[in-house]
PDB file of C-alpha atoms in Angstrom:
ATOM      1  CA  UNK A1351       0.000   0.000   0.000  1.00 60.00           C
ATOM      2  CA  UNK A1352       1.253   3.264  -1.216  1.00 89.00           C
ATOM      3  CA  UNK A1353       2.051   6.047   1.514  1.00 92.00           C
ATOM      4  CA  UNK A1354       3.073   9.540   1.308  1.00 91.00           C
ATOM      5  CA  UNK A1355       5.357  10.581   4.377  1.00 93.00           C
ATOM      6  CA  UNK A1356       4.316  14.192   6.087  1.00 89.00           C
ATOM      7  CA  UNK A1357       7.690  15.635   7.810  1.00 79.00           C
ATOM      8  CA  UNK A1358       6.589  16.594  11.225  1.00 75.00           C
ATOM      9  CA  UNK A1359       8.502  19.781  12.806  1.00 65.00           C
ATOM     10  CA  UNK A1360       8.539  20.110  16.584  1.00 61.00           C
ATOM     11  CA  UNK A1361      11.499  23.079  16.401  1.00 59.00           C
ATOM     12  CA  UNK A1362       8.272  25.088  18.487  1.00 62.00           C
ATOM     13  CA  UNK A1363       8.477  22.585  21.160  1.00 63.00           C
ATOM     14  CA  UNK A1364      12.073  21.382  21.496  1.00 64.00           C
ATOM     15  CA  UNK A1365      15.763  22.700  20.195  1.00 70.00           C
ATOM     16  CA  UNK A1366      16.489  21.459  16.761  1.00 68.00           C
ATOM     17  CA  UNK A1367      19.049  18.965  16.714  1.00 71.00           C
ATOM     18  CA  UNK A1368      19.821  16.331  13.874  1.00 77.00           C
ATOM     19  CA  UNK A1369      17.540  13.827  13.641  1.00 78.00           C
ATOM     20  CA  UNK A1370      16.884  10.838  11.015  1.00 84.00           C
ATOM     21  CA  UNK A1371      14.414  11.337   8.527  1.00 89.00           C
ATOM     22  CA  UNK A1372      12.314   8.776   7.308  1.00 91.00           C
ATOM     23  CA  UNK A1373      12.363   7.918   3.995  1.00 93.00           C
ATOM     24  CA  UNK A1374       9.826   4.475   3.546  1.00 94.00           C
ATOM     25  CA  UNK A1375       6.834   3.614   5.875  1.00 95.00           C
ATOM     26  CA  UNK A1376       5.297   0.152   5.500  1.00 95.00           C
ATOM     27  CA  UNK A1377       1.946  -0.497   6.857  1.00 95.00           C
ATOM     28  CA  UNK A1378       1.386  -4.695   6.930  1.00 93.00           C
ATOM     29  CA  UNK A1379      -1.600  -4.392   8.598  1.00 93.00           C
ATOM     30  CA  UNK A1380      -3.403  -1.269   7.821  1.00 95.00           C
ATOM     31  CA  UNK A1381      -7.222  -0.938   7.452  1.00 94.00           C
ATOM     32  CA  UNK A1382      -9.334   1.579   6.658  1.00 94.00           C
ATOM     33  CA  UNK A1383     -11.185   1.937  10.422  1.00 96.00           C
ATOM     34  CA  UNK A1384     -10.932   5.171  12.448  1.00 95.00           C
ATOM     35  CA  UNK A1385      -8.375   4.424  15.859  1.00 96.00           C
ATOM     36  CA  UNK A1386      -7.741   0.775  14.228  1.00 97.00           C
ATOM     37  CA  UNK A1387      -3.888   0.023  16.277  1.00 97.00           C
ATOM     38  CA  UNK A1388      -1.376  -0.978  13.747  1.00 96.00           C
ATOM     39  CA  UNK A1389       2.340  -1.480  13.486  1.00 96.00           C
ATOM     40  CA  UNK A1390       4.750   0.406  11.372  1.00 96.00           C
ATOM     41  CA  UNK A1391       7.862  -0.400  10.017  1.00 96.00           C
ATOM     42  CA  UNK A1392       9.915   3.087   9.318  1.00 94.00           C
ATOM     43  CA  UNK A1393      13.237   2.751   7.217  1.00 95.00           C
ATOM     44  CA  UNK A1394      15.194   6.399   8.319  1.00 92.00           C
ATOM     45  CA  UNK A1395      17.935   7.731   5.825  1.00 93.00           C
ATOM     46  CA  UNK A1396      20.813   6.740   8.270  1.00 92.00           C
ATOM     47  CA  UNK A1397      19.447   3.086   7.356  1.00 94.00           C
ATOM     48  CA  UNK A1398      17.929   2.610  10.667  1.00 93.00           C
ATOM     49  CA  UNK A1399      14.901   0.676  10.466  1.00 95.00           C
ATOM     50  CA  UNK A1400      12.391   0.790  13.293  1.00 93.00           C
ATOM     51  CA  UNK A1401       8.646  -0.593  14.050  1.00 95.00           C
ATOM     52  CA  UNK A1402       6.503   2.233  15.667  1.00 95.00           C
ATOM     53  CA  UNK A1403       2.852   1.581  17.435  1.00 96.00           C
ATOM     54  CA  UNK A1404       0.603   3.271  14.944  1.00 96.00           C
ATOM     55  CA  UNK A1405      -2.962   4.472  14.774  1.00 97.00           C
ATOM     56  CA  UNK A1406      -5.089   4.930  12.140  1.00 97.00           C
ATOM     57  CA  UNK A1407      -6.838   7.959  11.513  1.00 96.00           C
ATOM     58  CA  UNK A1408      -9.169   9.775   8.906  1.00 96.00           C
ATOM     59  CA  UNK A1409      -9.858  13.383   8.521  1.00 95.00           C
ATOM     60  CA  UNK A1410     -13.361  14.050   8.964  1.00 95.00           C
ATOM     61  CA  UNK A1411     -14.082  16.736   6.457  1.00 96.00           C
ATOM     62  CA  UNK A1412     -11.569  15.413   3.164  1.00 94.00           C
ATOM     63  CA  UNK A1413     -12.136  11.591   4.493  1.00 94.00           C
ATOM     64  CA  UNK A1414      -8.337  10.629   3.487  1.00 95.00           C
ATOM     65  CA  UNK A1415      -6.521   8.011   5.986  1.00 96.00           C
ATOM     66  CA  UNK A1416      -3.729   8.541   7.478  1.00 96.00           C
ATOM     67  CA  UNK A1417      -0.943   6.652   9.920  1.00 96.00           C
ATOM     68  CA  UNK A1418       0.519   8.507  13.170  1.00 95.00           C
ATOM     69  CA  UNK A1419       3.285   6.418  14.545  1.00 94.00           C
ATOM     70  CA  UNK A1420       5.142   7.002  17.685  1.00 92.00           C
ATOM     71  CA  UNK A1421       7.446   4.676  19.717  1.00 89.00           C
ATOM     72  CA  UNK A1422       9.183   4.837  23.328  1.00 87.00           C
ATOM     73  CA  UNK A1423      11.968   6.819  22.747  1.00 82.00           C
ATOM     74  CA  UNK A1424       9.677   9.405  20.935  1.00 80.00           C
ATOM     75  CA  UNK A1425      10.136   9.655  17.251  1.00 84.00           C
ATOM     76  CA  UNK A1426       7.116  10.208  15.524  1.00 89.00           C
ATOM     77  CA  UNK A1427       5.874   9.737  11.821  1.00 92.00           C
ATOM     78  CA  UNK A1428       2.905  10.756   9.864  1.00 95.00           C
ATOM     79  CA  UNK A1429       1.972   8.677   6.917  1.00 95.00           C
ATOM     80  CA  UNK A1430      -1.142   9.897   4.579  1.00 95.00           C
ATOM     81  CA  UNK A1431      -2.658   6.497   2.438  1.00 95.00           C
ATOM     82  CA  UNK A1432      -2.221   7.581  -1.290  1.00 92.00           C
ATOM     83  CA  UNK A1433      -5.283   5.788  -2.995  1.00 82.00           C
ATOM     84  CA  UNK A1434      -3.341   4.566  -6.593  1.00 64.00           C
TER      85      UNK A1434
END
């Protein structure tokens, strides 16, 4: 399943630093249900590859689906479900 990644910016909230950027975002077992718990597998740019708890959400007003991961440490990706 295709998905486009969103970079997120905290620099508001904390100082910038260098961080990995993510780069592919696979979604095994993603379905299309509002608050549906998934796991994501995140490949970052330094080649670190990492599985986030994700939830699936969808915007109430456009209706597209999206995927907010975040693990323990607290990286955090947003993946929007490109319909092909």
């Amino acid at each position: 399943m295709p998905f486009e990644i969103r970079q997120l910016s905290w620099h508001k909230r904390r100082k910038p630093g260098v961080e990995p950027k993510p780069i592919s975002v696979e979604v095994p077992d993603f379905k299309m249900e509002a608050n549906h718990m998934c796991a994501i597998s995140v490949t970052f740019d330094n080649g670190e590859v990492l599985t986030l708890s994700g939830r699936v959400l969808q915007n109430p007003i456009t209706g597209a689906w999206s995927v907010n991961g975040v693990n323990t440490t607290g990286q955090t990706v947003f993946a929007r479900y490109v319909d092909s």
